[in-house]
Coordinates of C-alpha atoms and ligand atoms in Angstrom, one line a residue:
D83 CA 87.3 76.4 144.7
L84 CA 87.0 80.2 144.3
A85 CA 90.6 81.2 144.3
S86 CA 91.8 78.7 141.5
A87 CA 88.5 79.8 139.5
T88 CA 89.7 83.3 139.6
A89 CA 93.2 82.3 138.8
D90 CA 91.8 80.4 135.7
E91 CA 89.7 83.2 134.6
A92 CA 92.6 85.5 134.9
T93 CA 94.9 83.2 132.8
E94 CA 92.2 82.8 130.4
A95 CA 91.7 86.6 130.0
G96 CA 95.5 87.0 129.7
A97 CA 95.6 84.3 126.9
S98 CA 92.6 86.0 125.1
R99 CA 94.2 89.3 125.3
K100 CA 97.4 87.8 124.0
V101 CA 95.4 86.4 121.0
S102 CA 94.0 89.8 120.4
T103 CA 97.2 91.7 120.6
D104 CA 98.8 89.3 118.3
L105 CA 96.1 89.6 115.9
I106 CA 96.1 93.5 116.0
A107 CA 99.9 93.4 115.5
R108 CA 99.5 91.0 112.4
E109 CA 96.8 93.2 111.0
V110 CA 98.7 96.4 111.4
K111 CA 101.7 95.0 109.8
R112 CA 99.5 94.3 106.8
R113 CA 98.2 97.8 106.4
R114 CA 99.4 100.5 104.0
T115 CA 97.6 103.7 103.9
F116 CA 98.7 106.6 101.4
G117 CA 97.4 109.2 99.3
I118 CA 98.4 110.4 95.7
I119 CA 99.7 114.2 95.4
S120 CA 100.0 115.7 92.1
H121 CA 99.3 118.7 90.0
P122 CA 95.9 118.6 88.2
D123 CA 96.3 116.5 84.9
A124 CA 99.6 114.9 85.9
G125 CA 97.6 111.5 85.9
K126 CA 96.4 110.9 89.3
T127 CA 93.1 109.5 88.2
T128 CA 94.6 107.3 85.5
L129 CA 97.2 105.9 88.1
T130 CA 94.4 105.3 90.6
E131 CA 92.6 103.3 88.2
K132 CA 95.6 101.2 87.2
L133 CA 96.4 100.6 90.8
L134 CA 92.9 99.2 91.6
L135 CA 93.3 97.3 88.4
F136 CA 96.3 95.6 89.4
S137 CA 95.0 94.6 92.7
G138 CA 91.7 93.2 91.2
A139 CA 89.6 95.6 93.0
I140 CA 88.1 96.7 89.6
Q141 CA 88.0 94.7 86.5
L142 CA 87.8 97.2 83.7
A143 CA 89.5 100.5 83.0
G144 CA 87.3 103.3 82.8
T145 CA 85.5 103.0 86.1
V146 CA 87.5 105.7 88.1
K147 CA 87.9 107.6 84.9
A148 CA 84.2 107.9 84.6
R149 CA 83.6 108.9 88.0
K150 CA 85.9 111.8 87.6
S151 CA 84.3 113.1 84.4
G152 CA 80.8 112.3 85.8
R153 CA 79.6 110.1 83.1
H154 CA 78.6 107.2 85.7
A155 CA 75.4 107.6 87.5
T156 CA 76.8 106.1 91.0
S157 CA 79.5 108.7 90.6
D158 CA 77.5 111.9 90.7
W159 CA 78.3 112.6 94.1
M160 CA 77.8 116.2 93.8
E161 CA 75.9 118.1 91.1
I162 CA 78.8 120.4 90.9
E163 CA 81.3 117.8 90.2
K164 CA 79.3 116.7 87.3
Q165 CA 79.0 120.2 85.9
R166 CA 82.7 121.1 86.2
G167 CA 84.2 117.5 85.5
I168 CA 86.4 118.0 88.4
S169 CA 86.9 115.8 91.4
V170 CA 85.4 117.9 94.3
A171 CA 85.0 115.1 96.7
S172 CA 87.9 113.2 98.0
S173 CA 87.3 109.3 98.6
V174 CA 88.7 106.2 100.2
M175 CA 89.4 103.1 98.4
Q176 CA 90.3 99.9 100.2
F177 CA 91.8 97.0 98.4
E178 CA 93.9 93.8 99.0
Y179 CA 97.3 93.2 97.1
R180 CA 99.9 90.5 97.9
D181 CA 98.2 89.9 101.3
H182 CA 98.3 93.4 102.2
V183 CA 95.4 95.8 103.0
V184 CA 95.8 99.0 101.2
N185 CA 94.0 102.2 101.8
L186 CA 94.1 104.6 99.1
L187 CA 92.9 108.2 100.0
D188 CA 92.0 110.2 96.9
T189 CA 92.6 113.9 97.1
P190 CA 90.8 116.5 95.2
G191 CA 93.5 117.8 92.6
H192 CA 91.7 121.3 92.0
Q193 CA 93.6 123.9 93.6
D194 CA 90.5 125.5 95.1
F195 CA 90.1 122.4 97.4
S196 CA 93.5 122.4 98.8
E197 CA 92.5 122.6 102.3
D198 CA 90.4 119.4 102.1
T199 CA 93.5 117.7 100.5
Y200 CA 95.7 119.0 103.1
R201 CA 93.8 117.5 105.9
V202 CA 93.4 114.2 103.9
L203 CA 97.2 114.0 104.0
T204 CA 97.1 114.0 107.9
A205 CA 95.4 110.5 107.7
V206 CA 98.1 108.9 105.5
D207 CA 101.3 107.2 106.4
S208 CA 103.0 107.6 103.0
A209 CA 102.1 109.4 99.7
L210 CA 102.7 108.8 96.1
M211 CA 103.7 111.9 94.2
V212 CA 102.7 111.7 90.4
I213 CA 104.8 114.1 88.2
D214 CA 104.2 114.6 84.3
A215 CA 107.4 114.3 82.8
A216 CA 106.9 116.7 80.2
K217 CA 106.2 119.4 82.7
G218 CA 108.2 118.6 85.9
V219 CA 107.3 120.0 89.2
E220 CA 104.4 122.3 89.2
E221 CA 102.8 124.7 91.7
Q222 CA 100.4 122.4 93.2
T223 CA 103.1 119.7 93.7
I224 CA 105.1 122.0 95.6
K225 CA 102.2 123.0 98.1
L226 CA 101.3 119.4 98.5
L227 CA 104.8 118.3 99.2
N228 CA 105.2 121.0 101.8
V229 CA 102.3 119.5 103.7
C230 CA 103.6 116.1 103.5
R231 CA 106.9 117.6 105.0
M232 CA 104.9 118.8 108.1
R233 CA 104.7 115.3 109.1
N234 CA 107.9 114.0 107.4
T235 CA 105.7 111.6 105.3
P236 CA 107.8 109.3 103.2
I237 CA 107.2 109.8 99.4
I238 CA 107.3 107.6 96.4
T239 CA 107.7 109.4 93.1
F240 CA 106.2 108.3 89.9
M241 CA 107.4 110.2 86.7
N242 CA 104.3 109.8 84.4
K243 CA 103.8 109.9 80.5
L244 CA 107.0 108.7 79.2
D245 CA 105.1 107.6 76.1
R246 CA 105.3 111.3 75.4
E247 CA 107.8 113.7 74.5
T248 CA 109.2 114.5 78.1
R249 CA 111.9 116.4 79.5
D250 CA 115.4 115.0 80.0
S251 CA 115.3 112.7 83.0
L252 CA 118.4 113.8 84.8
E253 CA 117.2 117.4 84.5
L254 CA 113.9 116.1 86.1
L255 CA 115.8 114.8 89.1
D256 CA 117.6 117.9 89.3
E257 CA 114.7 120.0 89.4
L258 CA 113.1 117.7 92.0
E259 CA 116.0 117.9 94.3
S260 CA 116.6 121.8 93.9
V261 CA 112.9 122.8 94.0
L262 CA 111.4 120.1 96.5
K263 CA 114.4 120.0 98.4
I264 CA 114.2 116.2 98.6
Q265 CA 117.0 113.6 97.7
C266 CA 116.2 111.5 94.7
A267 CA 116.9 107.9 94.4
P268 CA 115.9 106.7 91.0
V269 CA 114.9 103.1 91.1
T270 CA 114.0 102.6 87.5
W271 CA 115.2 104.5 84.5
P272 CA 113.6 105.2 81.1
I273 CA 114.9 104.1 78.0
G274 CA 114.0 106.5 75.3
M275 CA 110.7 108.5 75.3
G276 CA 107.7 109.4 73.2
K277 CA 107.5 107.3 70.2
N278 CA 111.0 105.8 71.0
F279 CA 110.1 104.9 74.6
R280 CA 111.6 101.2 75.0
G281 CA 110.8 100.4 78.5
V282 CA 112.7 101.1 82.0
Y283 CA 115.8 99.7 83.5
H284 CA 115.6 98.7 87.0
L285 CA 118.7 99.9 88.7
L286 CA 118.6 97.6 91.6
R287 CA 117.4 94.4 89.9
D288 CA 119.7 95.0 86.9
E289 CA 116.7 94.0 84.5
I290 CA 115.0 95.8 81.9
M291 CA 111.3 95.9 81.4
L292 CA 110.0 96.2 77.9
F293 CA 107.3 98.7 77.1
K294 CA 104.1 97.7 75.7
A295 CA 101.6 100.1 74.7
G296 CA 97.8 100.2 75.8
E297 CA 97.2 97.7 78.7
E298 CA 93.5 98.0 79.7
R299 CA 93.6 95.4 81.9
A300 CA 95.9 93.9 84.5
N301 CA 97.0 90.7 83.5
G302 CA 99.3 92.3 80.7
S303 CA 102.7 90.5 81.7
V304 CA 105.8 92.6 80.9
E305 CA 108.8 91.0 79.0
I306 CA 111.9 91.2 81.1
I307 CA 115.5 91.1 79.9
K308 CA 118.2 90.4 82.5
G309 CA 121.2 92.5 82.5
I310 CA 122.1 95.7 81.0
D311 CA 124.8 94.0 79.1
N312 CA 122.7 91.3 77.5
P313 CA 123.5 91.2 73.7
K314 CA 119.8 90.7 73.0
L315 CA 119.4 94.4 74.1
A316 CA 122.0 95.8 71.8
E317 CA 120.4 93.9 69.0
M318 CA 116.9 95.1 69.7
F319 CA 117.7 98.8 70.5
P320 CA 121.4 99.6 69.5
L321 CA 120.9 103.4 69.9
E322 CA 118.9 103.6 73.0
I323 CA 120.9 101.1 75.0
E324 CA 124.1 103.0 74.3
Q325 CA 122.4 106.2 75.6
L326 CA 121.1 104.2 78.6
K327 CA 124.5 102.9 79.6
M328 CA 125.8 106.4 79.6
E329 CA 123.0 107.7 81.6
V330 CA 123.1 104.9 84.0
E331 CA 126.7 105.5 84.7
L332 CA 125.7 109.2 85.2
V333 CA 123.0 108.4 87.7
H334 CA 125.2 106.0 89.6
G335 CA 127.8 108.6 89.9
A336 CA 125.6 111.8 90.6
S337 CA 122.4 110.5 92.5
H338 CA 121.8 108.8 95.7
P339 CA 121.5 105.3 96.0
F340 CA 118.2 104.1 97.7
N341 CA 118.3 104.2 101.3
L342 CA 115.2 102.9 103.2
D343 CA 115.9 104.8 106.4
D344 CA 116.2 108.1 104.5
F345 CA 113.0 107.3 102.5
L346 CA 111.2 106.5 105.9
A347 CA 112.6 109.9 107.3
G348 CA 111.2 111.6 104.4
I349 CA 114.6 112.9 103.3
Q350 CA 114.6 110.8 100.1
T351 CA 112.3 109.7 97.5
P352 CA 112.6 106.5 95.4
V353 CA 111.9 107.5 91.8
F354 CA 110.0 105.4 89.3
F355 CA 109.5 106.2 85.4
G356 CA 106.5 105.0 83.5
S357 CA 103.2 105.5 81.7
A358 CA 100.0 105.3 83.7
I359 CA 97.8 105.2 80.9
N360 CA 99.8 102.2 79.4
N361 CA 99.8 100.6 82.6
F362 CA 103.5 100.4 82.5
G363 CA 105.5 101.0 85.7
V364 CA 102.6 100.7 87.8
R365 CA 103.3 97.3 89.5
E366 CA 106.7 98.4 90.5
I367 CA 104.9 101.4 92.5
L368 CA 102.6 99.0 94.2
D369 CA 105.5 96.7 95.1
A370 CA 107.7 99.7 96.6
L371 CA 104.6 100.7 98.6
L372 CA 104.2 97.1 100.1
D373 CA 107.9 96.5 100.5
W374 CA 109.2 99.8 101.5
A375 CA 106.4 102.4 102.7
P376 CA 105.7 102.2 106.3
G377 CA 102.7 100.7 108.0
P378 CA 100.6 102.6 110.5
G379 CA 102.7 104.3 113.0
G380 CA 102.5 106.0 116.2
R381 CA 100.3 109.2 116.5
D382 CA 100.7 112.3 118.6
A383 CA 97.7 112.9 121.1
T384 CA 97.5 115.6 123.5
V385 CA 98.7 113.2 126.2
R386 CA 100.7 110.7 124.8
E387 CA 101.9 109.2 121.8
V388 CA 99.4 106.3 120.7
K389 CA 100.8 102.9 119.3
P390 CA 98.7 101.3 116.4
T391 CA 99.1 98.0 118.1
E392 CA 97.7 99.0 121.4
E393 CA 94.6 96.8 122.2
P394 CA 92.2 99.8 123.0
F395 CA 90.5 101.4 119.8
S396 CA 91.2 105.1 118.9
G397 CA 90.9 107.3 116.1
F398 CA 90.2 110.9 114.6
V399 CA 87.9 112.4 112.0
F400 CA 89.7 114.1 109.3
K401 CA 87.1 114.8 106.8
I402 CA 83.3 115.1 106.7
Q403 CA 81.3 114.6 103.6
A404 CA 77.6 115.2 102.8
N405 CA 75.6 113.2 100.4
M406 CA 78.3 111.3 98.7
D407 CA 75.7 109.2 97.2
P408 CA 72.3 110.7 96.5
A409 CA 70.7 107.3 97.5
H410 CA 71.9 108.0 101.1
R411 CA 71.1 111.4 102.0
D412 CA 73.4 111.6 105.0
R413 CA 76.7 112.8 106.2
I414 CA 79.6 110.7 106.9
A415 CA 82.7 111.3 109.0
F416 CA 85.9 109.7 107.9
L417 CA 87.7 108.3 110.8
R418 CA 91.2 107.0 110.6
V419 CA 91.7 104.2 113.1
C420 CA 94.8 104.8 115.2
S421 CA 95.0 101.8 117.4
G422 CA 93.1 98.6 118.5
R423 CA 90.3 97.2 116.8
F424 CA 87.2 98.3 115.6
E425 CA 84.3 96.0 115.8
R426 CA 80.8 96.3 114.6
G427 CA 78.2 97.7 117.0
M428 CA 81.0 98.7 119.3
K429 CA 80.6 101.6 121.9
L430 CA 82.9 104.7 121.3
K431 CA 83.6 107.6 123.4
H432 CA 83.3 111.0 121.6
L433 CA 86.1 112.8 123.5
R434 CA 84.9 116.5 122.6
L435 CA 81.3 115.8 123.7
N436 CA 82.6 113.6 126.6
R437 CA 79.8 111.1 125.7
E438 CA 79.5 107.6 124.8
I439 CA 78.0 106.9 121.5
K440 CA 76.9 103.7 119.9
V441 CA 77.8 103.8 116.3
S442 CA 75.7 101.6 114.0
S443 CA 75.9 101.2 110.2
V444 CA 79.5 102.2 110.0
V445 CA 80.8 101.7 106.5
T446 CA 84.2 100.9 105.0
F447 CA 84.9 102.1 101.4
M448 CA 85.8 99.5 98.8
A449 CA 86.9 100.7 95.4
S450 CA 83.4 100.4 93.9
S451 CA 80.9 100.2 96.8
R452 CA 80.5 100.8 100.4
E453 CA 80.0 98.0 102.8
Q454 CA 79.3 97.7 106.5
V455 CA 82.5 97.3 108.6
E456 CA 82.9 94.2 110.5
E457 CA 86.4 95.0 111.9
A458 CA 88.9 97.7 111.2
Y459 CA 92.5 98.3 112.4
A460 CA 95.2 101.2 112.6
G461 CA 95.5 102.6 109.1
D462 CA 92.0 101.8 108.0
I463 CA 89.3 104.6 107.3
I464 CA 85.8 104.1 108.5
G465 CA 82.9 106.1 107.8
L466 CA 80.8 107.0 110.7
P467 CA 77.0 108.4 110.1
N468 CA 77.3 111.9 111.3
H469 CA 74.1 113.5 112.6
G470 CA 75.6 116.9 113.2
N471 CA 77.5 116.0 116.2
M472 CA 81.0 115.3 114.8
Q473 CA 83.5 117.9 113.4
I474 CA 86.9 117.5 111.5
G475 CA 89.5 116.7 114.2
D476 CA 87.2 114.9 116.8
S477 CA 88.8 112.0 118.6
F478 CA 87.2 108.8 119.6
S479 CA 88.5 106.1 122.1
E480 CA 87.1 103.5 124.2
G481 CA 87.4 105.7 127.4
E482 CA 90.9 107.4 127.6
M483 CA 90.9 111.1 127.0
L484 CA 93.1 111.6 124.1
Q485 CA 92.8 114.2 121.7
F486 CA 94.9 113.6 118.5
T487 CA 96.9 116.6 117.3
G488 CA 98.0 118.0 114.0
I489 CA 94.7 118.3 111.9
P490 CA 95.0 121.9 110.4
Y491 CA 92.7 124.5 109.5
F492 CA 94.2 127.1 107.1
A493 CA 93.5 130.8 107.4
P494 CA 91.2 131.5 104.2
D495 CA 92.3 133.9 101.4
F496 CA 88.9 134.6 100.1
F497 CA 85.7 136.0 101.7
R498 CA 82.3 136.7 101.0
V499 CA 79.2 137.9 102.8
A500 CA 76.3 135.5 102.8
R501 CA 72.8 136.8 101.9
I502 CA 69.5 135.3 101.2
R503 CA 66.8 136.3 98.7
N504 CA 64.0 135.2 101.1
P505 CA 64.4 136.4 104.7
L506 CA 62.1 133.7 106.0
K507 CA 65.0 131.2 105.2
I508 CA 67.4 132.8 107.5
K509 CA 67.4 129.9 109.9
Q510 CA 67.9 127.3 107.2
L511 CA 70.9 129.5 106.0
H512 CA 72.3 129.3 109.5
K513 CA 71.9 125.8 109.9
G514 CA 73.3 125.0 106.3
L515 CA 76.4 127.2 106.9
Q516 CA 76.8 125.7 110.3
Q517 CA 77.0 122.2 109.0
L518 CA 78.9 123.0 105.9
G519 CA 81.4 124.7 108.2
E520 CA 81.7 121.7 110.3
E521 CA 82.2 119.7 107.3
G522 CA 85.3 122.1 106.4
A523 CA 83.6 122.8 103.0
V524 CA 83.8 126.5 103.9
Q525 CA 84.7 128.3 107.1
V526 CA 82.1 130.4 108.6
F527 CA 82.9 133.5 110.7
K528 CA 80.4 135.5 112.9
P529 CA 81.6 139.0 113.4
V530 CA 81.3 140.3 117.0
T531 CA 79.4 143.3 115.6
G532 CA 76.6 143.1 112.9
S533 CA 74.5 140.1 112.1
D534 CA 76.3 139.2 108.7
L535 CA 77.9 135.8 108.3
I536 CA 81.4 135.9 106.6
L537 CA 82.5 132.9 104.5
G538 CA 86.1 132.2 103.9
A539 CA 87.7 129.7 101.7
V540 CA 91.1 128.9 100.5
G541 CA 89.9 128.8 96.8
V542 CA 87.1 130.5 95.1
L543 CA 85.5 127.5 93.7
Q544 CA 84.4 126.6 97.4
F545 CA 81.7 129.5 97.4
E546 CA 80.1 127.9 94.3
V547 CA 80.0 124.4 95.7
V548 CA 78.4 126.1 99.1
A549 CA 75.9 128.0 97.1
S550 CA 75.0 125.0 95.2
R551 CA 74.7 122.8 98.3
L552 CA 72.7 125.3 100.1
L553 CA 70.1 125.2 97.3
N554 CA 70.2 121.6 96.8
E555 CA 70.5 120.4 100.4
Y556 CA 68.9 123.2 102.5
G557 CA 66.5 124.8 100.0
V558 CA 68.2 128.2 100.5
D559 CA 68.8 130.5 97.7
A560 CA 71.8 132.5 99.0
V561 CA 73.8 135.1 97.3
F562 CA 77.4 135.7 98.2
E563 CA 78.5 139.3 98.0
G564 CA 82.0 140.6 98.1
T565 CA 83.5 142.0 101.2
S566 CA 86.4 144.3 102.2
I567 CA 88.1 141.6 104.2
S568 CA 91.3 140.3 102.8
S569 CA 92.8 138.0 105.3
A570 CA 91.9 136.4 108.6
R571 CA 94.1 135.2 111.5
W572 CA 93.0 133.4 114.7
I573 CA 94.1 135.1 117.8
S574 CA 95.5 133.9 121.2
C575 CA 97.2 135.6 124.1
D576 CA 98.2 134.4 127.4
D577 CA 97.5 137.7 129.0
K578 CA 93.9 137.6 129.7
K579 CA 93.9 141.5 130.4
K580 CA 95.6 142.4 127.3
L581 CA 93.2 140.3 125.2
A582 CA 90.3 142.2 126.9
D583 CA 92.0 145.5 126.0
F584 CA 92.5 144.3 122.5
E585 CA 88.7 143.4 122.2
K586 CA 87.6 146.7 123.6
S587 CA 90.0 148.7 121.3
S588 CA 88.9 149.7 117.6
A589 CA 90.5 146.6 116.3
G590 CA 88.0 144.5 118.4
A591 CA 85.4 145.6 115.9
N592 CA 87.4 143.5 113.4
L593 CA 86.9 140.2 115.6
A594 CA 84.8 137.2 114.6
I595 CA 83.8 133.9 116.1
D596 CA 84.4 130.8 113.9
A597 CA 82.4 127.7 113.6
A598 CA 84.2 126.1 116.3
G599 CA 83.9 128.9 118.5
N600 CA 87.6 130.3 118.1
L601 CA 88.2 134.1 118.0
A602 CA 89.6 135.4 114.7
Y603 CA 90.7 138.8 113.4
L604 CA 89.4 139.8 110.0
A605 CA 91.7 142.2 108.4
S606 CA 90.7 144.7 105.6
S607 CA 94.3 144.5 104.0
G608 CA 97.8 143.4 104.4
V609 CA 98.5 146.7 105.7
N610 CA 95.8 146.5 108.3
L611 CA 97.0 143.3 109.4
R612 CA 100.5 144.1 109.8
L613 CA 99.8 147.7 111.6
T614 CA 97.5 145.7 114.1
Q615 CA 100.1 143.2 114.8
E616 CA 102.8 145.7 115.3
R617 CA 100.4 147.6 117.7
W618 CA 99.5 144.6 119.8
P619 CA 102.7 142.6 120.2
E620 CA 101.4 140.4 123.0
I621 CA 98.7 139.0 120.8
T622 CA 99.4 136.2 118.7
F623 CA 98.0 135.9 115.1
H624 CA 97.8 132.3 113.8
A625 CA 97.7 131.7 110.1
T626 CA 96.8 127.9 110.9
R627 CA 94.9 126.5 113.7
E628 CA 94.3 123.0 115.0
H629 CA 91.1 121.5 116.2
A630 CA 89.6 123.1 119.2
Ligands
G4P233 P1 94.5 113.9 87.0 O1 93.8 113.1 87.6 O2 95.9 114.1 87.7 O3 94.0 115.3 86.8 O4 94.9 113.5 85.6 P2 94.1 112.3 84.7 O5 94.5 110.9 85.1 O6 92.9 112.6 84.4 O7 95.2 112.5 83.4 C1 95.1 113.8 82.8 C2 95.3 113.6 81.3 O8 96.7 113.0 81.1 C3 94.3 112.6 80.7 O9 94.1 112.9 79.4 C4 95.0 111.2 80.7 O10 94.3 110.4 79.8 C5 96.3 111.6 80.2 N1 97.4 110.9 80.9 C6 97.6 109.9 82.0 N2 98.4 109.5 82.2 C7 99.0 109.4 80.9 C8 100.3 108.7 80.3 O11 100.9 107.8 80.8 N3 100.4 109.0 79.0 C9 99.8 109.9 78.4 N4 100.1 110.2 77.1 N5 98.6 110.5 78.8 C10 98.3 110.2 80.1 P3 93.0 114.0 78.8 O12 93.1 114.0 77.3 O13 92.6 115.2 79.7 O14 91.7 112.9 79.4 P4 91.0 111.9 78.5 O15 90.5 112.3 77.1 O16 92.3 110.8 78.0 O17 90.1 111.2 79.5

């Protein structure tokens, strides 16, 4: 009979929904999504490689390294990366470890690419901070940490290169606390350094892991000695052990004990010592990441917070990249899944365009290859083919209108005017710059007066990348000339009339429209910006903007 059949169906639907929510909850719990932040040369590439080795995602050391230096054919993502030997492009690597799915988001270390790096950090749930123990806190470390702080991202710290002469460990912690304003909770403590580096003492487990140099593969088992008072130790390294005992006493007295809640709140960082190149101390970091770092959490959207375990799919694009692999001449939008389950062949709603799209050939990024995605959950990064309709910050859902927030654009510090040698190529120039602008490779401003296009960047190397890509991908031979512009600010004003007055005033000649259609003020100097701000107190000048 009809009534009971409908009731049966309802129960069935209810039961299958339950299975699905249980599955989603289980999968979300298994996920860890993190990025590595460091100053160039601290050892990020080396550490990435060792993490992949440990997980079994790659078998041989040298794979990631080769990609960085461009020695490897599949790694030549961009010509410029090869020439410079720096990592221009950030990538995503997924691997499994201890029944967890780990998504490691690589961030370009070169300071000229900081804007891209910043946005990658909006897609992670925790960060691993690598510090060269010989150098301590460096400029880029500070900047990146400040970005993590915007979202209170929990941070695990790795003090690297203990096989070299380093600075005093207590002094390093002191510097972290005073410069980065973050509490340090040492979890391991080094025994000696440089030629006398003996290993680390695990403060929570009361065991000593003996250092062995040169582990190219992951199977290297470490010798462990239980207990700091173990007579075996005193026999092995009488000098270092006395020093260690003294330091451990100091550490217990002076530093913070590890506290999970403080770590999760971004107030405290657990600190590990080791040597990435020697594969030493790396397993401890991976374990900390799985045991302590948070899985995917709730994400703020314009209308409400979205929980990772909600059944409907949602996510946002945090990065767009072209021609990652010359074999596929395409552009890929990197989307962080925020909730639900992505399934192959699924229809998604593109919220900015208010349009349903069927996305085929969605890829996932394994350590050494890309593969078709069968399914993905919160925390995972999937690559959507982008035919020019996606921008950084775009949100996708199964229908609900929610725009994820907190994906920033930063006001550029460097400016150029784009000109071309062959005027017939003007269309290609505009198309190229439009696409590169959407990708976030460079910011493009169209002044309200005049026909020149102004390029803005956070670092000057971006211009070289853009020039090279214009030539290779769009066949446009462009020259970038200096301009008199020194800074840019996005403009907003609640009072429509005041804004119109501003546009009509002499300052209005300095206005421009960016690639996403936002109004910006291009100042010729710091003084000019300040005077304009003073003259127009009702107008707000923003140094960052969010997705339109
Ligand atoms: P990055 O990605 O943060 O820029 O750093 P990367 O891993 O490329 O490391 C920078 C340099 O530091 C490399 O040396 C690397 O071998 C070295 N390094 C990394 N970890 C350790 C460590 O634990 N101990 C020591 N002693 N060195 C380490 P390079 O000479 O610039 O490159 P390469 O010739 O070794 O490839």
